[in-house]
Every structure is written in C-alpha cells, then in structure tokens.
Short mmCIF file of C-alpha atoms in Angstrom, two decimals:
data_model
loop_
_atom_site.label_atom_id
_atom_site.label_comp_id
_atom_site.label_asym_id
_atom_site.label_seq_id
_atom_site.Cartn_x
_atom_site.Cartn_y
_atom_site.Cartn_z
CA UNK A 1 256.15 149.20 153.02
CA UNK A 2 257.93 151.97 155.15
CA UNK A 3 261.25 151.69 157.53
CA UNK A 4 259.98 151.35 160.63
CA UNK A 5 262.73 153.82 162.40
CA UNK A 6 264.68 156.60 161.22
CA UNK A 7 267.65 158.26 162.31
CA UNK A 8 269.32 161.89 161.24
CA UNK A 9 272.36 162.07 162.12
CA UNK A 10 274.49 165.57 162.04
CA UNK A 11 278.00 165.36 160.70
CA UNK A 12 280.86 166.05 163.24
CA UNK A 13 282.57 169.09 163.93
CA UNK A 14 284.43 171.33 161.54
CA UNK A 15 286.15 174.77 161.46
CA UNK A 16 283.37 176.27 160.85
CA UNK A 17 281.55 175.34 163.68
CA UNK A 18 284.12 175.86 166.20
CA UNK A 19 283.98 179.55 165.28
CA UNK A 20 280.30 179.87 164.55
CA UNK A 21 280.50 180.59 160.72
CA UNK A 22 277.39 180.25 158.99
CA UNK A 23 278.63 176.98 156.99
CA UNK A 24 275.09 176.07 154.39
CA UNK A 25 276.19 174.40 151.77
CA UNK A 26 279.85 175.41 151.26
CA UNK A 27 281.93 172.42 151.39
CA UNK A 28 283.80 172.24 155.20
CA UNK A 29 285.49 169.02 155.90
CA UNK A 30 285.84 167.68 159.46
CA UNK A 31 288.27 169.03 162.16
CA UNK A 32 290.12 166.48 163.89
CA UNK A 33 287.99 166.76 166.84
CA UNK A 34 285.44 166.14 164.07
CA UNK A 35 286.62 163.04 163.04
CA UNK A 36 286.84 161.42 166.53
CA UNK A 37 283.10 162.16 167.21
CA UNK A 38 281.72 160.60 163.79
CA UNK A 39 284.08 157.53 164.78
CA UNK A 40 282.74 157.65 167.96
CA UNK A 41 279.13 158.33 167.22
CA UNK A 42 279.67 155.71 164.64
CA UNK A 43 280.50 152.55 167.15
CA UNK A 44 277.05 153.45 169.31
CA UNK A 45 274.78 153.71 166.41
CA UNK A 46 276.25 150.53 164.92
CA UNK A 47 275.87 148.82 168.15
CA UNK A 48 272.63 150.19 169.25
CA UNK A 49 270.41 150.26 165.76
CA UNK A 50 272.20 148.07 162.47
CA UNK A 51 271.20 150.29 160.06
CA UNK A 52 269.87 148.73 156.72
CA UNK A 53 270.66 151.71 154.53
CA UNK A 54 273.00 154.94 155.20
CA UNK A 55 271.62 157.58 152.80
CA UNK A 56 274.15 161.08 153.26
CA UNK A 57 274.37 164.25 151.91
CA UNK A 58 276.78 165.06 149.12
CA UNK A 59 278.73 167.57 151.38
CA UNK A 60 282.33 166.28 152.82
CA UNK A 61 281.73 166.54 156.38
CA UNK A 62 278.52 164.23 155.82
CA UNK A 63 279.89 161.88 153.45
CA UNK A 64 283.29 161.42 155.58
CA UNK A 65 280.88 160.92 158.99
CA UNK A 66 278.45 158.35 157.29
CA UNK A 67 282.00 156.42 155.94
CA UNK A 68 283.13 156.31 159.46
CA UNK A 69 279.80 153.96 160.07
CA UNK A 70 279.48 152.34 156.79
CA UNK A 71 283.07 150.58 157.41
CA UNK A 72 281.48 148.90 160.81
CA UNK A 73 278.24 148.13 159.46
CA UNK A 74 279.27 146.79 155.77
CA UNK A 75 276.92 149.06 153.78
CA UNK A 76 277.70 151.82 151.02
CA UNK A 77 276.26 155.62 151.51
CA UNK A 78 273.77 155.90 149.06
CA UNK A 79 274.50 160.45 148.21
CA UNK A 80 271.03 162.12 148.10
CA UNK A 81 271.48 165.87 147.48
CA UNK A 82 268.05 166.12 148.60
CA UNK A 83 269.26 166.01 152.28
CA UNK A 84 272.15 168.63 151.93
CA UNK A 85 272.00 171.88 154.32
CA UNK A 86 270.09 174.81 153.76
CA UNK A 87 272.05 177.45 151.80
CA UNK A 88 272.46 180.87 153.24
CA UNK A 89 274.15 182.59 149.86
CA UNK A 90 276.57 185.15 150.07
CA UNK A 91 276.23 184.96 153.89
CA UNK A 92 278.10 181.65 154.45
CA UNK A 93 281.23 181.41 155.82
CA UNK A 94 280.38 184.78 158.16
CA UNK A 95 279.91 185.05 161.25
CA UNK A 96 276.53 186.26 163.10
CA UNK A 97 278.66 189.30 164.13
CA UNK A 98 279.89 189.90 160.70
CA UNK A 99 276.52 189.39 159.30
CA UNK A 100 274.72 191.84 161.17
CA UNK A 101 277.88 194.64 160.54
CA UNK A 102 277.09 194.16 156.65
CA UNK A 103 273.48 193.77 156.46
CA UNK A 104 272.18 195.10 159.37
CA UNK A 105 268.44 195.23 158.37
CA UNK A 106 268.46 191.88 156.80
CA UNK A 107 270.35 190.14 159.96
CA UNK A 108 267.69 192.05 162.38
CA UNK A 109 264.86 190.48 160.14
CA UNK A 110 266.28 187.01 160.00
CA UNK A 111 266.89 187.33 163.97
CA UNK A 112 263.37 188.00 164.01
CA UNK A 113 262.65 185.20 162.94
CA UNK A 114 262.22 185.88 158.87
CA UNK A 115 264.13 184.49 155.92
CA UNK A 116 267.96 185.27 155.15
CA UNK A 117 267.13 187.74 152.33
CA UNK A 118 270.39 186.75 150.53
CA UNK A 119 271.01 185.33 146.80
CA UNK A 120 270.45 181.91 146.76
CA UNK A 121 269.49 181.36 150.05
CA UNK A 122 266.56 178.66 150.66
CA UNK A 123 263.49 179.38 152.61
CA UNK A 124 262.56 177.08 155.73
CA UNK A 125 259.76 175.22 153.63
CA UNK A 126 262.02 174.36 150.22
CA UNK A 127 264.58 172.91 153.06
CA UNK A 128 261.93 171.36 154.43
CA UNK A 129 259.88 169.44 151.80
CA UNK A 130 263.06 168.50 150.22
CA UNK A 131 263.99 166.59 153.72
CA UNK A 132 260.81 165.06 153.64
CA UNK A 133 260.93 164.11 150.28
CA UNK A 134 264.45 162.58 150.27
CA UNK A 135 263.38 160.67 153.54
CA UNK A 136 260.45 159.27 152.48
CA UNK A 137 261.63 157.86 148.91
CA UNK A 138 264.23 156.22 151.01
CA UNK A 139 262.27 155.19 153.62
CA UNK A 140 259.16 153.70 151.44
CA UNK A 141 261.87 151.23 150.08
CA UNK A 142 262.59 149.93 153.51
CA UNK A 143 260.14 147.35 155.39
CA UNK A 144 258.76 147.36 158.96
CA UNK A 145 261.87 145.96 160.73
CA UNK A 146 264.39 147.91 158.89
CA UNK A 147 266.39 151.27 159.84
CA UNK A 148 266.69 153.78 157.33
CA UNK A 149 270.14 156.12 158.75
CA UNK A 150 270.55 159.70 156.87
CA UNK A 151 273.42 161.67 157.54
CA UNK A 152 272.57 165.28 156.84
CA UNK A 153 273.19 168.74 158.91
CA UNK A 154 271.89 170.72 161.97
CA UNK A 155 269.62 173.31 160.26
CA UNK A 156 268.26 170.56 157.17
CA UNK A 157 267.48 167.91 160.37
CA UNK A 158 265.82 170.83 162.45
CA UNK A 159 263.52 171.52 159.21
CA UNK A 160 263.38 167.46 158.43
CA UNK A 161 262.18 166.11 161.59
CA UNK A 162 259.26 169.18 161.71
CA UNK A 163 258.06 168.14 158.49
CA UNK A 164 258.10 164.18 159.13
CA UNK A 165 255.94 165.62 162.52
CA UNK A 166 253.39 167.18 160.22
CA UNK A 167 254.65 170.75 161.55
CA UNK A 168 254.48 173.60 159.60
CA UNK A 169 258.46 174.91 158.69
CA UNK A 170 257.82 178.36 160.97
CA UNK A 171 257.72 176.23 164.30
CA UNK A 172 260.91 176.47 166.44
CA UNK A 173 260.38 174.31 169.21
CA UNK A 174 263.06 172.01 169.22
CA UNK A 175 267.29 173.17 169.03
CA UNK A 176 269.78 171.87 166.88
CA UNK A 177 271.32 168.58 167.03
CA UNK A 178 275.07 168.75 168.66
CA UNK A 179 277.40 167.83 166.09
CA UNK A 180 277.36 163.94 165.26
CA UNK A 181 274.28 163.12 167.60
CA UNK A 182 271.14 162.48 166.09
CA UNK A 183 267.19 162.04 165.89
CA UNK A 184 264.92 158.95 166.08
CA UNK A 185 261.60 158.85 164.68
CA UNK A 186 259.46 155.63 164.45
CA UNK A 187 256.87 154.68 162.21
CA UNK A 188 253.65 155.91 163.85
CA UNK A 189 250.27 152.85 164.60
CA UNK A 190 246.96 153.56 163.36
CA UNK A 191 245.08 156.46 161.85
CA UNK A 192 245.97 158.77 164.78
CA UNK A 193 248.75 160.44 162.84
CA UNK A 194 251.10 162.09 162.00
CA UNK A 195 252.76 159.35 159.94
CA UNK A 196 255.88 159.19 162.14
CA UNK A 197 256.52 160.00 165.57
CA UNK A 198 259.94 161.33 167.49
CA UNK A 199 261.09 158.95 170.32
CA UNK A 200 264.16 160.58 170.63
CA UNK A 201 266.52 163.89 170.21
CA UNK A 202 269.96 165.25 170.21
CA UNK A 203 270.98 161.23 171.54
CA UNK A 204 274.80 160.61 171.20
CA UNK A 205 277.35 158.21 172.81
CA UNK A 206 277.02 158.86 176.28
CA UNK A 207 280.20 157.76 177.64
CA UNK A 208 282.53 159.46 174.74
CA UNK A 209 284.07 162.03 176.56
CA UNK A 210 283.81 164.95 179.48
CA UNK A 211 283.77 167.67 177.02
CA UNK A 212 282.27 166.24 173.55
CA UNK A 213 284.07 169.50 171.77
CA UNK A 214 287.30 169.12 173.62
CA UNK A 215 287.51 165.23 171.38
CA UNK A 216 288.84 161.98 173.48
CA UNK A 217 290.11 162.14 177.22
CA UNK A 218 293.50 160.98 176.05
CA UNK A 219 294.52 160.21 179.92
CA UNK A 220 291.50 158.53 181.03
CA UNK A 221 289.98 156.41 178.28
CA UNK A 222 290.17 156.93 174.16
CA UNK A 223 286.29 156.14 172.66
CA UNK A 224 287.81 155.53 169.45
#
C-alpha cells in the first residue's frame, strides 16, 4: 500500500527570509507575516485535500506551520528529522553578499553550481535520499485514498520532489516553493514510471492577499 497523493509544504516566512540569510538548519521561528500565511495556507489545504497524516520537520518554523493545520484537521505532527533542511555549516545565517566577501572562491564555486564547501554542510544527494526516504516510510503506511502532508523547507522540497521524480540531485529545473505553498505529487499507474508523478507546484491560497509577503489586506478582507 502507498498514499495515493503527497503534498510538501514549505513553512511560512521568517526573519531570515525576509533578508535573504542562508537559514539550513539553524532554528528561525516564524515572523508574524509568517504566521498569517501558515494559518492561511492551512484553511485551503484543509479544505481542498483532508490530510490523513501531517509528518514535519523538527525545526520551529515547520513544526509551528504544520500546528496551524493540525488544529483544523484533528491530527498530531508526527517530527521526522529526516525531512529537515539542508545544512549549509558555518555559512548559515549570512547573507549571499556576505558569503561571497568571506569565501570568495567557495561562493563562486557553489554559484556555479557545486557544493557549499563548508563544515557540515550536506551535499544535494544526502538531502535528497533522506527526503525520499522519510517520504516513502511515511507514505508506504498510507493506502490508495489517503494523503500523506509533510511540512519541510524550500531547498529539502526542491531536492525531495527531484528524487520522488526519479531525477538525479544535479537537475535544477524547477524554483523554490514560496514560503507556505506547496507540491503535489500523485501516485503514478502502471509500469511506465517513475513511481510518482508531480500534478502540481508552488500552489497556495489564491485569494490570501495582494502581496503574499506584505501578510493580510487588513482594509479589504483578513484570510485568517
């Protein structure tokens, strides 16, 4: 048996984000602007999908987004550290600008496409098969009519959905996910493979707000 959809979702917005810090796997919670778009997020996944199982990173600014939908839907976050972000080492919390100033050689070679030669920073493939493999224990639990919901972050669901796709972790053809929108894959038919297949990317709440950074248009309508 196998969930027959899944959905990565990215966390809302934090600090971090705002002013393009390289966040990995230091522990930012949500801004308040943050906090309104998991709410928000929240109410159209719960009304469009009913997820049967929330699995979320161990991070904050995961955990606090998949408790904004677990409270509508009745279901407890199961934490998997296995869908965490990437980790960048001692280069988190900087900014590209302030990265390239430091390390200039390294930056240029990452820019280029390579790996962030930094302590404890994770290649593209480790990220990768660990998204995979957290996904798919979760998602081989699950049964044909069931939604399996995992609440991770931008660069781990850039590397997860590649993988589920069969793609090797060097392709770059699809962007990041905007901060609490997500990615929905279904359970592929037949031997044509791969094993899942993306029906849709980057979706979010289309009627939250002019500006989805600027939070709730206070004077015209409030999503939350």
């Amino acid at each position: 048996m196998t969930a027959g959809r899944v959905l990565l979702w990215r966390h809302g917005r934090t600090a971090h984000n705002v002013q393009a810090r390289l966040q990995g796997q230091s522990d930012i919670p949500l801004d308040e602007v943050g906090h309104w778009q998991a709410h928000t997020a929240a109410a159209a996944i719960a009304a469009r999908y009913r997820p049967t199982r929330i699995v979320v990173s161990d991070l904050i600014r995961a955990r606090v987004t998949a408790d904004a939908l677990a409270s509508m839907v009745d279901l407890v976050p199961v934490v998997d550290t296995r869908v965490r972000e990437r980790s960048f080492g001692d280069w988190e919390g900087m900014t590209a600008t302030e990265i390239a100033e430091q390390w200039p050689a390294d930056h240029a070679a990452w820019a280029q496409g390579g790996e962030p030669n930094r302590p404890g920073g994770e290649s593209r493939a480790a990220v990768a098969a660990r998204m995979v493999e957290g996904v798919m224990a979760h998602a081989d639990d699950l049964g044909d009519d069931d939604t399996l919901l995992v609440v991770s972050h931008g660069a781990a669901i850039g590397l997860g959905v590649a993988g589920l796709l069969g793609l090797p972790p060097a392709w770059r053809g699809i962007v990041g996910v905007s901060n609490a929108h997500w990615a929905e894959l279904r359970l592929g038919r037949g031997n044509l493979g791969p094993t899942w297949r993306l029906t849709g990317y980057n979706l979010g709440p289309t009627d939250a707000s002019a500006d989805w950074d600027a939070g709730p248009d206070r004077e015209v309508r409030d999503p939350d």
